[in-house]
Amino acid sequence: MSTEFESETEQSKTVLQIEEATVRFCGDSGDGMQLAGTQLTNTSALAGNDIATFPDFPAEIRAPRGTLAGVSGFQVHFASTDIYTPGESVDAMVAMNPAALKTNVADLKPGGVLIVNSDAFDKKSLEQAGYATNPLEDESLEGFQLFQVAMTDLTRRAVDGLDLSQKEADRCRNFFAMGLAFWMYGRSLDPTLRFIESKFKKLPAIAEANRRALTAGRNYGETTDAFVSSYRVEKAKLPAGKYRNMTGNQALAWGLMTAAKLSQKDLFLGSYPITPASDILHELSRYKNFGVRTFQAEDEIAAVCSAIGAAYSGHMALTTSSGPGIALKGEAMGLAVMLELPLLIVDVQRGGPSTGLPTKTEQADLLQVMFGRNGECPMPVIAARSPADCFDVGIEAWRIAARFMTPVMILSDGYLANGSEPWRIVNFKELEPIPIKHPEGPVDGKPFLAYERDELLARPWAIPGTPGLMHRVGGLEKADGTGNVSYDPKNHQHMINTRAQKVKNVAKVIGDQEVMGEASGDLLVLSWGGPYGSCRTAVAKLQSQGHKVSHAHLRWLNPFPANLGEILRNFKKVLIPELNMGQLSMLIRNEFMIDTVSLNKVQGKPFHVTEIIEKAKTLLP
Amino acid sequence: MASVELPVLKPGDYGSDQDVRWCPGCGDYSILAQMKKVMATLGWPREKTVFVSGIGCSSRFPYYMNTYGMHSIHGRAPAFATGIKSCRPDLNVFVITGDGDALSIGGNHFMHVVRRNVNLNIILFNNRIYGLTKGQYSPTSELGKVTKSTPMGAIDNPMNPLSLAIGCEATFVARSIDVHIKHLADTLKRAAEHPGVSFVEVYQNCNVFNDGAYKYATDKALKADNIIEIEHGKPLIFGQNREKGIRLNGMQPEVVELGKGITEDDLLFHDETSPQPTLAYLLSRMRYPEFPEPIGVLRCVDAPRYDDLLNEQVAQARAEKGEGDLDKLFNSGDTWTVE
Ligand SMILES: Cc1ncc(C[n+]2csc(CCOP(=O)(O)OP(=O)(O)O)c2C)c(N)n1
Ligand code: SF4
C-alpha cells in the first residue's frame, strides 16, 4: 500500500525513524476533529502500528464557536511496540483555533511540533480564547517547533471552482489538516480516500472537495520548505494474525452478538439512549439478520424491564446504559436477582454524580453497581480493561449469567467506549460454545420445582410455552425449591444466604488472578477497568528500573478471584489507582483487612503513566 | 406421538395450588373467576399463556392462575410484557394492573405500550383507591376524596383511563364491572381475541378501603339509569324501561327521553370500528352522574402491532442479507495482517 508519493518524500526530505508518536488534533467542536483523529487512527492501524486513542469532546453538540468550552480533541498514539495507553505528552499537535491552542498546548512536549491554522488567529477569536496578545506573535510558543499554516485560505483555494458555499469549503479544513498529518507520518491516503468515496456517495461535490483538501494538505507538507523532516514508525511486532481497529462500544456489541451465537440464542436489547453508551444500541440495531432485536424503550426502567421479560421468555437479554440510567434500573435489577434470570446490564461509566461530566470518563459507579439496590442483593460484576477487551468481557459475562442464572453487571467507561485499539480477529469456530439447556418437561412425573438448585446453586431456566412446567416468578421472597411466596423468617435467611453463595460460587469458574511480575515484592499495583494500560506501562517502567513492583489487574470485581487475598499479602504495599475517590480500595480493605494506598483522580481524564510512577516511587524503599 | 388431542380444560384447571389471599368480598375474586372461565373457552394451551402484573392487591393475580406468570415491580408490567411478547409472539400475554399501578407509577409505560399497539391484553382493576398500601387516594379518586393521605380531601383532578387509552390510540378499549359477570366474561373474551393491544377497565369494588365506589353502577335499583351497555351498530339506549337514549347535539352528547317525537333513529349509534377515535373518546367522557357510563367495547380497530413489525424486520433482514455470519462481519471493512 505504499504510494508513489512516499518514495518521493524520502528523496526530497529527511525521514526520521521513531518508535512511537502521539498526535493530537484539536479545534472547535464543529471542526471535524473526531473524524480527523479517527482517520489517522485507521490509517496508522492499517500501516501495522499498534494504536490507542483518546477522543475528548464537550457535552454540548455545538458550544458557541471558538470558545474554550467548545474545544474538541482527538489523540492518537501509534507505535512499533506494544502500547497500552493513548500517550502522555503530545509529540505533534494540530490546533485549528486559539481556543484549541489555549486548552491543549500544555500537553505538548517541549520541542514538539505545533501546527496552527494561522487564519483563525484573528482579533475576535483571540479575545474569545482570552488571549491578551497573539501567541503566534509573542514569544510564548518559543519552546515548540511552530508551523503557521493558513489552512482556511489554502483549503478554499484547493476547492475553488467546485461551486461550494464558503461554509462548505471551510468545512473541508479538517481534511487539509489530516493530509498534512498523513504526510508528516508517511501515511497512505488510500483508506481515507475510500472513506470519502463511501461516506459522500450522494454528494459528489463535497466528496471531491474533501479529496482535494486532503491531497492539498499532503502536498503542502511535501512541497513547502517549512517542513524539513517527516517521521516513520515501523510496524508493531504484534502477535501474528489478522487485525482490525475497534472502539470499546463496538467490541462490546460484537462480543455480545458472539455470545448469543455461542449459546444459540437470539439477542434482545432493551435500551434508552445515554452518552457514552448509546453507540452499543446503535451498533446492535444494525444486525437484525443476526437475530438481534433492539427495543428503544421509553426510559431506562422500561429498558431493563423489557430485557427481564425477554430473559424470562428464553432469550439472551441485555440492557445498556450509563450511571444515571443504572440508578433508574436499580429496582428492576433487584427483581432480576430475585427471579434468578440471566441478564446482562452494561454500565458505560461517565463523570458523575447526577449528570456530572457526561462526555468525560470516570470509574465512580463501582459501589453503585455493587450495592445500589435495596436489600441484600449481590450481583456478579465484571469490568473491561481496554477497548478490544470489551469483546471478551461480553462473552465471559454471558457465560457466567447463563451458567449461574443471575444478572451480571458489565462495567466499561467513556474512555474505553470511545477509545480504540487493534483487535485480533477471532475465528468463530475456535471459540468455546456456551451450552444452555432449558428443561423440556417434568421428570418422572414429579412436580416441577422452579427453584431447585444444581451443584453451583443455579436454578433451572424453564421457559413459557413448555408444557408441564408452568410456574410463577415474582419479587416476593420465595420458598426454596418450589419458588412459592414465603414469609417464613428462616426461609428468608436461607434464601439470602443462598443467593449470596451463588454469586460467591462464580469464583470457582473464573480462574485465578494473574500477576505481571514477581509473585511477591515491595509493591503491588492493583487496578481495574480503564486504568489498566497506564498501570501496566508504569509498572513495566518501574520493573525495568529494577524495582520490586508487580501489577495485578482485576477483571472480576464481584466475586474477587479466589487467590487474590494471598497475592495481596505477598507484597509490602498495595497501591490502587482509580478514577474515583477510593471505591475498590474500600472493597479490598473490607474483604481482606489489609491497608491499601489509594491514588485517586476525578478530573474526567484517564491517568498519566507518570502520575502512577511518581506515586509508586513514594512507596518504594 | 404423532398427534395429541388437546384436553378440554375447565375453569378449575386454571387455578393454581396457591391460596387466594384477597379480603373476603373483594371484587378481585369475581374477576379471577371470570378470567378462568374465559380461559377455558379460548382453546389455548395453558403453557402458552403468561400473566404479568405489577404491584398491588390486583397484581397478586398471576399467582392464582395455573399458567406461566410474573409478579413484577410497581407500574412496569407493560415493559416486562413487551419484552416477552417481542421475543415470543407465540405467547398470549396478559397484563394485570391496578389504577395506581397503571396510571400513577406506570403512567409512562402504559402510554407507550398502548401507542405501540403491542399485542397484549391489559386488564386494569379500577377500585379508585390504593388497596395494598391501605387506602390512599389514587389517580382515579374523585376530587375531594377523603383518605389517610388526603384528610381534607383530594385536590388533584382525577384521570379518565379510557380517555387516556383512546388518546394513545388504543386499538381495543372496553369497560366492564366485577359483579356484572356475564358482561365481564364476554368483554374479557373479546379482549383476548383482539390482535393488538386490548385495554379493559374493570370497575372493581375494594370493600375494605373504598366500599361502594361504584354503587351507582352495581346497585340493582340504580344501575339501569347510570350505566349504558353499548353494542356495535346499536343505538345508545338505557333506563329502567329502556326509555332513555343518548343523542348528539352538535359535538355534545345529551340524554333524551324516547317517545314524544324522539325515536331510536334519532339516537347516537355506536360504531366501535370507526377509524377515528373521536366517537370512542366522546363515549369515554360520559361520566356519572351527568351521564350514564358506557360499558362494553368502545373501540375495536385493526392496526399494525409492534411485536409483529419487530419480528418482520428480523425476518426481512435475514431474507435480504442472509443469516448473519460473524466471521464475515469480523473480516469486513479495513483489516490488516501481522505475519
Ligand atoms: C416502587 C414502589 N413504590 C411504592 C410501592 C407501594 N405500593 C404498592 S401497591 C401500591 C398502590 C397499589 O394501588 P393499585 O394499583 O390501585 O392496586 P390495588 O392494590 O388497589 O389493587 C403502592 C403505592 C411499591 N411496592 N413499589
Ligand atoms: S384491600 Fe381492597 S382491593 Fe385489596 S384485597 Fe382487600 S378488598 Fe381487595
Short mmCIF file of N, CA, C and O in Angstrom, two decimals, chain B residues 216 225-228 238 245-247 252-256 282-283 285-294:
data_model
loop_
_atom_site.label_atom_id
_atom_site.label_comp_id
_atom_site.label_asym_id
_atom_site.label_seq_id
_atom_site.Cartn_x
_atom_site.Cartn_y
_atom_site.Cartn_z
N TYR B 216 -73.42 3.19 42.30
CA TYR B 216 -74.33 3.71 41.27
C TYR B 216 -74.40 2.80 40.05
O TYR B 216 -75.36 2.83 39.29
N ASP B 225 -80.14 3.24 35.30
CA ASP B 225 -80.11 4.66 34.94
C ASP B 225 -78.69 5.21 34.85
O ASP B 225 -78.47 6.31 34.32
N ASN B 226 -77.76 4.48 35.38
CA ASN B 226 -76.41 5.04 35.48
C ASN B 226 -75.36 4.38 34.60
O ASN B 226 -74.24 4.87 34.49
N ILE B 227 -75.69 3.23 34.04
CA ILE B 227 -74.77 2.66 33.05
C ILE B 227 -75.53 2.39 31.76
O ILE B 227 -76.75 2.20 31.76
N ILE B 228 -74.77 2.37 30.69
CA ILE B 228 -75.39 2.11 29.40
C ILE B 228 -74.54 1.06 28.69
O ILE B 228 -73.32 1.22 28.54
N PHE B 238 -80.85 3.33 27.33
CA PHE B 238 -80.70 2.86 28.71
C PHE B 238 -81.94 3.21 29.51
O PHE B 238 -82.94 3.70 28.95
N GLY B 245 -82.25 7.62 25.96
CA GLY B 245 -81.20 7.41 24.98
C GLY B 245 -80.21 8.56 24.98
O GLY B 245 -80.39 9.58 25.66
N ILE B 246 -79.14 8.38 24.19
CA ILE B 246 -78.14 9.44 24.04
C ILE B 246 -78.23 9.94 22.60
O ILE B 246 -78.19 9.16 21.65
N ARG B 247 -78.36 11.26 22.49
CA ARG B 247 -78.43 11.87 21.18
C ARG B 247 -77.27 12.85 21.05
O ARG B 247 -76.80 13.39 22.06
N GLN B 252 -71.90 17.57 21.20
CA GLN B 252 -72.21 17.21 22.59
C GLN B 252 -73.23 16.09 22.67
O GLN B 252 -74.26 16.13 22.01
N PRO B 253 -72.95 15.08 23.52
CA PRO B 253 -73.98 14.10 23.77
C PRO B 253 -75.02 14.67 24.73
O PRO B 253 -74.69 15.51 25.57
N GLU B 254 -76.28 14.25 24.57
CA GLU B 254 -77.28 14.67 25.54
C GLU B 254 -78.24 13.52 25.81
O GLU B 254 -78.47 12.67 24.95
N VAL B 255 -78.76 13.50 27.02
CA VAL B 255 -79.72 12.46 27.41
C VAL B 255 -81.10 12.90 26.95
O VAL B 255 -81.51 14.04 27.20
N VAL B 256 -81.79 12.00 26.24
CA VAL B 256 -83.15 12.34 25.80
C VAL B 256 -84.12 11.23 26.19
O VAL B 256 -83.71 10.08 26.42
N LEU B 282 -65.54 10.39 22.80
CA LEU B 282 -66.76 11.05 23.27
C LEU B 282 -67.49 10.16 24.28
O LEU B 282 -67.94 10.61 25.33
N LEU B 283 -67.56 8.87 23.98
CA LEU B 283 -68.22 7.95 24.90
C LEU B 283 -67.48 7.87 26.23
O LEU B 283 -68.09 7.82 27.30
N ARG B 285 -66.00 10.09 27.70
CA ARG B 285 -66.18 11.30 28.51
C ARG B 285 -67.52 11.31 29.25
O ARG B 285 -67.76 12.18 30.07
N MET B 286 -68.39 10.37 28.95
CA MET B 286 -69.69 10.34 29.62
C MET B 286 -69.50 9.78 31.03
O MET B 286 -69.18 8.60 31.20
N ARG B 287 -69.67 10.65 32.02
CA ARG B 287 -69.40 10.23 33.39
C ARG B 287 -70.63 10.42 34.26
O ARG B 287 -71.38 11.38 34.09
N TYR B 288 -70.76 9.51 35.20
CA TYR B 288 -71.77 9.63 36.24
C TYR B 288 -71.43 10.89 37.05
O TYR B 288 -70.24 11.14 37.27
N PRO B 289 -72.38 11.67 37.54
CA PRO B 289 -73.82 11.45 37.45
C PRO B 289 -74.49 12.15 36.26
O PRO B 289 -75.68 11.95 36.05
N GLU B 290 -73.72 12.93 35.51
CA GLU B 290 -74.33 13.68 34.41
C GLU B 290 -74.87 12.75 33.32
O GLU B 290 -75.93 12.99 32.74
N PHE B 291 -74.12 11.67 33.10
CA PHE B 291 -74.47 10.72 32.03
C PHE B 291 -74.47 9.31 32.58
O PHE B 291 -73.81 9.04 33.59
N PRO B 292 -75.12 8.41 31.88
CA PRO B 292 -74.89 7.01 32.19
C PRO B 292 -73.49 6.65 31.67
O PRO B 292 -73.07 7.17 30.62
N GLU B 293 -72.77 5.82 32.38
CA GLU B 293 -71.41 5.48 31.93
C GLU B 293 -71.46 4.26 31.02
O GLU B 293 -72.09 3.26 31.35
N PRO B 294 -70.77 4.36 29.88
CA PRO B 294 -70.83 3.23 28.95
C PRO B 294 -70.04 2.02 29.46
O PRO B 294 -68.95 2.19 30.02
#
